Amino acid sequence: MNTDVDGQDDQKGRPSLTLIIEGKKFEWFEQFITGKQLKELRGLPLDCKLFLDIVEPWKDDAILNDEVVDLARTGIEQFYIKQKLKYSVDGKNFETDKQYIKGSQIRRQGNIPDDYQIFLDNKQPWEDDLIEDNDIVDLARPGKEKFYSKKEVTEFIIIVNGREKQWCEKTISFKQVVELAFGNFQENPNTVYTVTYAKGPHQNPEGSMVKGDKVFVTNKMVFNVTATNKS
C-alpha cells in the first residue's frame, strides 16, 4: 500500500519511507519498490528512462521497470528522468540519451564529406570550435549545441617574423617555419633556432616549437623565429 501524504499506514502500522520522484515527495509503506511502481506513482510513461540519484563520484543508476529498489537505506532516495539531449548538424535536428558525441559520429549523421570540416557554433565573441573526427563534445552544456560544416581550407596566410607568407598545408613543421623565415635551414650544431607562435587554432593556440615538432595552421597565425650562433 502507498500514499503521497505523511503519516502511518493504519493497516500495517509501519512508518512511511520518503522518496522524491522528479522533484515531488511521496511516502511509501513498503521497503521495496519497482521501477514500474515509481513511474506509476509519479504518472510517468513506462517507456521513459528513470534514474536513481547517487552521490558523487558514483554514477547514477538506471532503474528498469522490473528492477527493485530498497528504500530503507540511509537518506531519502531521489529519482529523476534523464532528458534527451538535442543538437543540430547543418540545420538538421537530432537527439540522444548520451552525454558525449565524437566528431566522427557527427560526420556520419550529417553525411558530411571528408574534405569538409565540422565546427561547433559558439556565441560571439568566441570563435567557433573546429571538431576533429576523434574529438569528443559534451552535449550536456547549457543550450542546444549547433554543428555546421564547411569545405576545408588549405590555403592560408601566415605571418613569419612580421611578413605574410602563403601556406597550403594543414600543418607546418619546425624546419618549414625556419625555412620560411630565413630561406634555408642550417644543419649546424652552432646554430640554434627558436620558434614561437600565437593566434593558432584550438589544437595549438600558442606555444613554442623544437626540432621535429609540427603544429596545425590557421589563417593569420603568427610565428616568430630567431637564430643564435653559439660559436
PDB file of C-alpha atoms in Angstrom:
ATOM      1  CA  MET A   1       0.000   0.000   0.000  1.00  0.00           C
ATOM      2  CA  ASN A   2       1.263   3.511  -0.720  1.00  0.00           C
ATOM      3  CA  THR A   3       0.236   7.126  -0.272  1.00  0.00           C
ATOM      4  CA  ASP A   4       1.599  10.587  -1.015  1.00  0.00           C
ATOM      5  CA  VAL A   5       0.796  12.062   2.421  1.00  0.00           C
ATOM      6  CA  ASP A   6       2.837  11.879   5.612  1.00  0.00           C
ATOM      7  CA  GLY A   7       1.890   9.509   8.402  1.00  0.00           C
ATOM      8  CA  GLN A   8       1.473   5.874   9.315  1.00  0.00           C
ATOM      9  CA  ASP A   9      -0.133   3.023   7.391  1.00  0.00           C
ATOM     10  CA  ASP A  10      -3.202   2.267   9.545  1.00  0.00           C
ATOM     11  CA  GLN A  11      -3.440  -1.331   8.308  1.00  0.00           C
ATOM     12  CA  LYS A  12       0.146  -2.416   8.968  1.00  0.00           C
ATOM     13  CA  GLY A  13       1.387   0.179  11.452  1.00  0.00           C
ATOM     14  CA  ARG A  14       4.663   0.623   9.614  1.00  0.00           C
ATOM     15  CA  PRO A  15       6.376   4.010   9.283  1.00  0.00           C
ATOM     16  CA  SER A  16       6.415   5.531   5.839  1.00  0.00           C
ATOM     17  CA  LEU A  17       9.567   5.844   3.744  1.00  0.00           C
ATOM     18  CA  THR A  18      10.082   9.147   1.949  1.00  0.00           C
ATOM     19  CA  LEU A  19      11.169   9.292  -1.674  1.00  0.00           C
ATOM     20  CA  ILE A  20      11.324  12.044  -4.298  1.00  0.00           C
ATOM     21  CA  ILE A  21      10.412  11.492  -7.945  1.00  0.00           C
ATOM     22  CA  GLU A  22      11.030  14.330 -10.404  1.00  0.00           C
ATOM     23  CA  GLY A  23      11.005  16.866  -7.563  1.00  0.00           C
ATOM     24  CA  LYS A  24       7.781  15.650  -5.900  1.00  0.00           C
ATOM     25  CA  LYS A  25       7.816  13.994  -2.459  1.00  0.00           C
ATOM     26  CA  PHE A  26       5.969  10.731  -1.799  1.00  0.00           C
ATOM     27  CA  GLU A  27       5.540   8.375   1.178  1.00  0.00           C
ATOM     28  CA  TRP A  28       5.807   4.607   0.604  1.00  0.00           C
ATOM     29  CA  PHE A  29       4.954   1.939   3.199  1.00  0.00           C
ATOM     30  CA  GLU A  30       6.913  -0.959   1.735  1.00  0.00           C
ATOM     31  CA  GLN A  31      10.664  -1.422   1.928  1.00  0.00           C
ATOM     32  CA  PHE A  32      10.977  -2.105  -1.790  1.00  0.00           C
ATOM     33  CA  ILE A  33       9.561  -0.501  -4.904  1.00  0.00           C
ATOM     34  CA  THR A  34       9.925  -1.372  -8.594  1.00  0.00           C
ATOM     35  CA  GLY A  35      10.738   0.921 -11.467  1.00  0.00           C
ATOM     36  CA  LYS A  36       7.220   0.414 -12.808  1.00  0.00           C
ATOM     37  CA  GLN A  37       5.680   1.418  -9.484  1.00  0.00           C
ATOM     38  CA  LEU A  38       7.873   4.523  -9.325  1.00  0.00           C
ATOM     39  CA  LYS A  39       6.697   5.660 -12.747  1.00  0.00           C
ATOM     40  CA  GLU A  40       3.033   4.912 -11.946  1.00  0.00           C
ATOM     41  CA  LEU A  41       3.331   6.772  -8.644  1.00  0.00           C
ATOM     42  CA  ARG A  42       4.540   9.916 -10.438  1.00  0.00           C
ATOM     43  CA  GLY A  43       2.384   9.407 -13.535  1.00  0.00           C
ATOM     44  CA  LEU A  44       5.336   8.919 -15.854  1.00  0.00           C
ATOM     45  CA  PRO A  45       5.315   6.977 -19.136  1.00  0.00           C
ATOM     46  CA  LEU A  46       6.525   3.416 -18.682  1.00  0.00           C
ATOM     47  CA  ASP A  47       8.956   3.779 -21.597  1.00  0.00           C
ATOM     48  CA  CYS A  48      10.809   6.769 -20.092  1.00  0.00           C
ATOM     49  CA  LYS A  49      14.290   6.293 -18.618  1.00  0.00           C
ATOM     50  CA  LEU A  50      14.305   6.667 -14.847  1.00  0.00           C
ATOM     51  CA  PHE A  51      17.466   7.118 -12.776  1.00  0.00           C
ATOM     52  CA  LEU A  52      18.331   6.901  -9.086  1.00  0.00           C
ATOM     53  CA  ASP A  53      20.425   9.872  -7.952  1.00  0.00           C
ATOM     54  CA  ILE A  54      23.710   8.588  -6.487  1.00  0.00           C
ATOM     55  CA  VAL A  55      26.209  10.659  -4.517  1.00  0.00           C
ATOM     56  CA  GLU A  56      29.370  11.509  -6.475  1.00  0.00           C
ATOM     57  CA  PRO A  57      31.791  10.113  -7.527  1.00  0.00           C
ATOM     58  CA  TRP A  58      29.499   7.147  -8.274  1.00  0.00           C
ATOM     59  CA  LYS A  59      27.364   7.140 -11.408  1.00  0.00           C
ATOM     60  CA  ASP A  60      23.569   7.349 -11.153  1.00  0.00           C
ATOM     61  CA  ASP A  61      21.713   4.046 -11.554  1.00  0.00           C
ATOM     62  CA  ALA A  62      19.269   3.460 -14.396  1.00  0.00           C
ATOM     63  CA  ILE A  63      16.123   1.844 -12.941  1.00  0.00           C
ATOM     64  CA  LEU A  64      14.367  -0.621 -15.258  1.00  0.00           C
ATOM     65  CA  ASN A  65      10.640  -1.282 -14.903  1.00  0.00           C
ATOM     66  CA  ASP A  66      11.135  -4.688 -13.275  1.00  0.00           C
ATOM     67  CA  GLU A  67      14.090  -3.590 -11.136  1.00  0.00           C
ATOM     68  CA  VAL A  68      13.628  -3.422  -7.354  1.00  0.00           C
ATOM     69  CA  VAL A  69      14.930  -0.520  -5.232  1.00  0.00           C
ATOM     70  CA  ASP A  70      15.472  -0.723  -1.473  1.00  0.00           C
ATOM     71  CA  LEU A  71      14.026   2.447   0.085  1.00  0.00           C
ATOM     72  CA  ALA A  72      15.173   1.620   3.630  1.00  0.00           C
ATOM     73  CA  ARG A  73      18.756   2.707   3.004  1.00  0.00           C
ATOM     74  CA  THR A  74      20.083   5.794   4.771  1.00  0.00           C
ATOM     75  CA  GLY A  75      18.811   9.078   3.348  1.00  0.00           C
ATOM     76  CA  ILE A  76      15.960   9.968   1.001  1.00  0.00           C
ATOM     77  CA  GLU A  77      16.071   8.272  -2.368  1.00  0.00           C
ATOM     78  CA  GLN A  78      15.626  10.659  -5.284  1.00  0.00           C
ATOM     79  CA  PHE A  79      14.635   9.624  -8.801  1.00  0.00           C
ATOM     80  CA  TYR A  80      14.660  11.639 -11.999  1.00  0.00           C
ATOM     81  CA  ILE A  81      14.139  11.325 -15.737  1.00  0.00           C
ATOM     82  CA  LYS A  82      17.183  11.952 -17.892  1.00  0.00           C
ATOM     83  CA  GLN A  83      16.053  14.291 -20.617  1.00  0.00           C
ATOM     84  CA  LYS A  84      17.130  13.668 -24.180  1.00  0.00           C
ATOM     85  CA  LEU A  85      19.914  15.977 -25.327  1.00  0.00           C
ATOM     86  CA  LYS A  86      19.183  17.889 -28.513  1.00  0.00           C
ATOM     87  CA  TYR A  87      21.646  19.147 -31.114  1.00  0.00           C
ATOM     88  CA  SER A  88      21.704  20.011 -34.798  1.00  0.00           C
ATOM     89  CA  VAL A  89      24.050  19.299 -37.707  1.00  0.00           C
ATOM     90  CA  ASP A  90      23.832  21.689 -40.670  1.00  0.00           C
ATOM     91  CA  GLY A  91      20.324  22.675 -39.552  1.00  0.00           C
ATOM     92  CA  LYS A  92      19.039  19.091 -39.160  1.00  0.00           C
ATOM     93  CA  ASN A  93      17.857  18.237 -35.631  1.00  0.00           C
ATOM     94  CA  PHE A  94      18.973  15.183 -33.649  1.00  0.00           C
ATOM     95  CA  GLU A  95      18.536  13.949 -30.068  1.00  0.00           C
ATOM     96  CA  THR A  96      20.340  11.388 -27.943  1.00  0.00           C
ATOM     97  CA  ASP A  97      20.460   9.862 -24.459  1.00  0.00           C
ATOM     98  CA  LYS A  98      24.251  10.008 -24.445  1.00  0.00           C
ATOM     99  CA  GLN A  99      26.106  12.957 -22.955  1.00  0.00           C
ATOM    100  CA  TYR A 100      29.088  12.798 -25.301  1.00  0.00           C
ATOM    101  CA  ILE A 101      29.442  12.542 -29.076  1.00  0.00           C
ATOM    102  CA  LYS A 102      32.507  12.052 -31.266  1.00  0.00           C
ATOM    103  CA  GLY A 103      33.302  14.135 -34.305  1.00  0.00           C
ATOM    104  CA  SER A 104      33.171  11.001 -36.466  1.00  0.00           C
ATOM    105  CA  GLN A 105      29.568  10.357 -35.318  1.00  0.00           C
ATOM    106  CA  ILE A 106      28.581  13.913 -36.221  1.00  0.00           C
ATOM    107  CA  ARG A 107      30.154  13.423 -39.652  1.00  0.00           C
ATOM    108  CA  ARG A 108      28.186  10.196 -40.248  1.00  0.00           C
ATOM    109  CA  GLN A 109      24.870  11.616 -39.054  1.00  0.00           C
ATOM    110  CA  GLY A 110      25.231  14.742 -41.156  1.00  0.00           C
ATOM    111  CA  ASN A 111      26.592  12.879 -44.207  1.00  0.00           C
ATOM    112  CA  ILE A 112      29.495  15.326 -44.195  1.00  0.00           C
ATOM    113  CA  PRO A 113      32.202  14.666 -46.856  1.00  0.00           C
ATOM    114  CA  ASP A 114      35.771  14.011 -45.740  1.00  0.00           C
ATOM    115  CA  ASP A 115      37.010  17.234 -47.327  1.00  0.00           C
ATOM    116  CA  TYR A 116      34.641  19.309 -45.167  1.00  0.00           C
ATOM    117  CA  GLN A 117      35.429  20.451 -41.637  1.00  0.00           C
ATOM    118  CA  ILE A 118      32.976  20.361 -38.725  1.00  0.00           C
ATOM    119  CA  PHE A 119      32.581  23.333 -36.389  1.00  0.00           C
ATOM    120  CA  LEU A 120      30.727  23.868 -33.124  1.00  0.00           C
ATOM    121  CA  ASP A 121      28.863  27.170 -33.228  1.00  0.00           C
ATOM    122  CA  ASN A 122      29.863  29.358 -30.251  1.00  0.00           C
ATOM    123  CA  LYS A 123      28.283  32.617 -29.194  1.00  0.00           C
ATOM    124  CA  GLN A 124      30.100  35.821 -30.076  1.00  0.00           C
ATOM    125  CA  PRO A 125      32.734  36.999 -29.352  1.00  0.00           C
ATOM    126  CA  TRP A 126      34.120  33.448 -29.018  1.00  0.00           C
ATOM    127  CA  GLU A 127      35.491  31.660 -32.059  1.00  0.00           C
ATOM    128  CA  ASP A 128      33.745  28.518 -33.268  1.00  0.00           C
ATOM    129  CA  ASP A 129      35.470  25.245 -32.327  1.00  0.00           C
ATOM    130  CA  LEU A 130      36.880  23.004 -35.034  1.00  0.00           C
ATOM    131  CA  ILE A 131      35.755  19.428 -34.261  1.00  0.00           C
ATOM    132  CA  GLU A 132      38.113  16.718 -35.498  1.00  0.00           C
ATOM    133  CA  ASP A 133      36.837  13.166 -36.022  1.00  0.00           C
ATOM    134  CA  ASN A 134      38.451  11.976 -32.771  1.00  0.00           C
ATOM    135  CA  ASP A 135      37.290  14.950 -30.692  1.00  0.00           C
ATOM    136  CA  ILE A 136      34.578  14.377 -28.078  1.00  0.00           C
ATOM    137  CA  VAL A 137      31.899  17.021 -27.423  1.00  0.00           C
ATOM    138  CA  ASP A 138      29.837  17.338 -24.231  1.00  0.00           C
ATOM    139  CA  LEU A 139      26.178  17.746 -25.258  1.00  0.00           C
ATOM    140  CA  ALA A 140      25.003  18.424 -21.691  1.00  0.00           C
ATOM    141  CA  ARG A 141      26.250  22.001 -21.613  1.00  0.00           C
ATOM    142  CA  PRO A 142      23.565  24.733 -21.309  1.00  0.00           C
ATOM    143  CA  GLY A 143      21.695  25.332 -24.537  1.00  0.00           C
ATOM    144  CA  LYS A 144      21.420  23.334 -27.742  1.00  0.00           C
ATOM    145  CA  GLU A 145      24.696  22.528 -29.479  1.00  0.00           C
ATOM    146  CA  LYS A 146      24.779  23.502 -33.151  1.00  0.00           C
ATOM    147  CA  PHE A 147      27.284  21.962 -35.551  1.00  0.00           C
ATOM    148  CA  TYR A 148      27.914  23.058 -39.103  1.00  0.00           C
ATOM    149  CA  SER A 149      30.263  22.019 -41.879  1.00  0.00           C
ATOM    150  CA  LYS A 150      32.221  23.912 -44.492  1.00  0.00           C
ATOM    151  CA  LYS A 151      34.777  22.944 -47.110  1.00  0.00           C
ATOM    152  CA  GLU A 152      38.210  22.574 -45.630  1.00  0.00           C
ATOM    153  CA  VAL A 153      40.564  25.498 -46.253  1.00  0.00           C
ATOM    154  CA  THR A 154      44.121  24.518 -47.156  1.00  0.00           C
ATOM    155  CA  GLU A 155      45.337  27.912 -48.349  1.00  0.00           C
ATOM    156  CA  PHE A 156      46.441  30.168 -45.523  1.00  0.00           C
ATOM    157  CA  ILE A 157      48.235  33.437 -44.977  1.00  0.00           C
ATOM    158  CA  ILE A 158      50.608  33.078 -42.027  1.00  0.00           C
ATOM    159  CA  ILE A 159      52.855  35.762 -40.594  1.00  0.00           C
ATOM    160  CA  VAL A 160      56.509  34.820 -40.083  1.00  0.00           C
ATOM    161  CA  ASN A 161      58.749  37.445 -38.469  1.00  0.00           C
ATOM    162  CA  GLY A 162      56.269  40.127 -39.419  1.00  0.00           C
ATOM    163  CA  ARG A 163      55.961  39.098 -43.086  1.00  0.00           C
ATOM    164  CA  GLU A 164      52.967  37.466 -44.718  1.00  0.00           C
ATOM    165  CA  LYS A 165      53.622  34.051 -46.252  1.00  0.00           C
ATOM    166  CA  GLN A 166      51.322  31.778 -48.247  1.00  0.00           C
ATOM    167  CA  TRP A 167      50.908  28.262 -46.870  1.00  0.00           C
ATOM    168  CA  CYS A 168      48.912  25.438 -48.467  1.00  0.00           C
ATOM    169  CA  GLU A 169      49.012  22.650 -45.852  1.00  0.00           C
ATOM    170  CA  LYS A 170      47.005  21.924 -42.697  1.00  0.00           C
ATOM    171  CA  THR A 171      50.178  21.641 -40.623  1.00  0.00           C
ATOM    172  CA  ILE A 172      53.667  23.121 -40.603  1.00  0.00           C
ATOM    173  CA  SER A 173      56.885  21.721 -39.130  1.00  0.00           C
ATOM    174  CA  PHE A 174      59.628  23.413 -37.137  1.00  0.00           C
ATOM    175  CA  LYS A 175      62.009  23.124 -40.079  1.00  0.00           C
ATOM    176  CA  GLN A 176      59.453  24.565 -42.533  1.00  0.00           C
ATOM    177  CA  VAL A 177      58.874  27.609 -40.300  1.00  0.00           C
ATOM    178  CA  VAL A 178      62.634  28.253 -40.147  1.00  0.00           C
ATOM    179  CA  GLU A 179      62.910  27.939 -43.934  1.00  0.00           C
ATOM    180  CA  LEU A 180      60.118  30.483 -44.390  1.00  0.00           C
ATOM    181  CA  ALA A 181      61.898  32.853 -42.002  1.00  0.00           C
ATOM    182  CA  PHE A 182      65.459  32.595 -43.355  1.00  0.00           C
ATOM    183  CA  GLY A 183      65.188  30.866 -46.725  1.00  0.00           C
ATOM    184  CA  ASN A 184      67.011  27.742 -45.539  1.00  0.00           C
ATOM    185  CA  PHE A 185      67.596  25.537 -42.529  1.00  0.00           C
ATOM    186  CA  GLN A 186      71.219  25.111 -41.441  1.00  0.00           C
ATOM    187  CA  GLU A 187      72.089  21.709 -40.013  1.00  0.00           C
ATOM    188  CA  ASN A 188      74.813  23.305 -37.908  1.00  0.00           C
ATOM    189  CA  PRO A 189      75.358  22.437 -34.239  1.00  0.00           C
ATOM    190  CA  ASN A 190      76.464  26.027 -33.629  1.00  0.00           C
ATOM    191  CA  THR A 191      73.180  27.468 -34.914  1.00  0.00           C
ATOM    192  CA  VAL A 192      70.235  27.383 -32.527  1.00  0.00           C
ATOM    193  CA  TYR A 193      66.757  28.244 -33.803  1.00  0.00           C
ATOM    194  CA  THR A 194      63.969  29.431 -31.512  1.00  0.00           C
ATOM    195  CA  VAL A 195      60.385  29.293 -32.775  1.00  0.00           C
ATOM    196  CA  THR A 196      57.308  30.624 -31.000  1.00  0.00           C
ATOM    197  CA  TYR A 197      53.765  31.009 -32.333  1.00  0.00           C
ATOM    198  CA  ALA A 198      50.434  32.650 -31.436  1.00  0.00           C
ATOM    199  CA  LYS A 199      46.884  33.023 -32.779  1.00  0.00           C
ATOM    200  CA  GLY A 200      46.833  29.332 -33.736  1.00  0.00           C
ATOM    201  CA  PRO A 201      43.783  27.004 -33.968  1.00  0.00           C
ATOM    202  CA  HIS A 202      42.248  25.370 -30.902  1.00  0.00           C
ATOM    203  CA  GLN A 203      44.597  22.368 -31.138  1.00  0.00           C
ATOM    204  CA  ASN A 204      47.602  24.636 -30.558  1.00  0.00           C
ATOM    205  CA  PRO A 205      46.611  28.266 -29.906  1.00  0.00           C
ATOM    206  CA  GLU A 206      50.078  29.381 -28.775  1.00  0.00           C
ATOM    207  CA  GLY A 207      53.419  27.964 -27.697  1.00  0.00           C
ATOM    208  CA  SER A 208      56.907  27.143 -28.862  1.00  0.00           C
ATOM    209  CA  MET A 209      58.399  24.562 -31.215  1.00  0.00           C
ATOM    210  CA  VAL A 210      61.566  22.484 -31.233  1.00  0.00           C
ATOM    211  CA  LYS A 211      63.133  20.412 -33.980  1.00  0.00           C
ATOM    212  CA  GLY A 212      60.775  17.621 -35.054  1.00  0.00           C
ATOM    213  CA  ASP A 213      57.621  19.430 -33.902  1.00  0.00           C
ATOM    214  CA  LYS A 214      54.615  20.006 -36.151  1.00  0.00           C
ATOM    215  CA  VAL A 215      51.577  22.217 -35.437  1.00  0.00           C
ATOM    216  CA  PHE A 216      48.194  22.859 -37.043  1.00  0.00           C
ATOM    217  CA  VAL A 217      47.851  26.064 -39.064  1.00  0.00           C
ATOM    218  CA  THR A 218      45.094  28.637 -39.301  1.00  0.00           C
ATOM    219  CA  ASN A 219      44.755  31.887 -41.227  1.00  0.00           C
ATOM    220  CA  LYS A 220      46.801  34.838 -39.863  1.00  0.00           C
ATOM    221  CA  MET A 221      48.723  32.585 -37.461  1.00  0.00           C
ATOM    222  CA  VAL A 222      51.848  34.356 -36.201  1.00  0.00           C
ATOM    223  CA  PHE A 223      55.342  32.815 -35.980  1.00  0.00           C
ATOM    224  CA  ASN A 224      58.478  34.413 -34.572  1.00  0.00           C
ATOM    225  CA  VAL A 225      61.832  32.812 -35.415  1.00  0.00           C
ATOM    226  CA  THR A 226      65.306  33.714 -34.200  1.00  0.00           C
ATOM    227  CA  ALA A 227      68.694  32.190 -34.970  1.00  0.00           C
ATOM    228  CA  THR A 228      71.525  32.256 -32.456  1.00  0.00           C
ATOM    229  CA  ASN A 229      75.157  31.356 -33.213  1.00  0.00           C
ATOM    230  CA  LYS A 230      76.805  29.586 -30.267  1.00  0.00           C
ATOM    231  CA  SER A 231      80.354  29.878 -31.709  1.00  0.00           C
TER     232      SER A 231
END
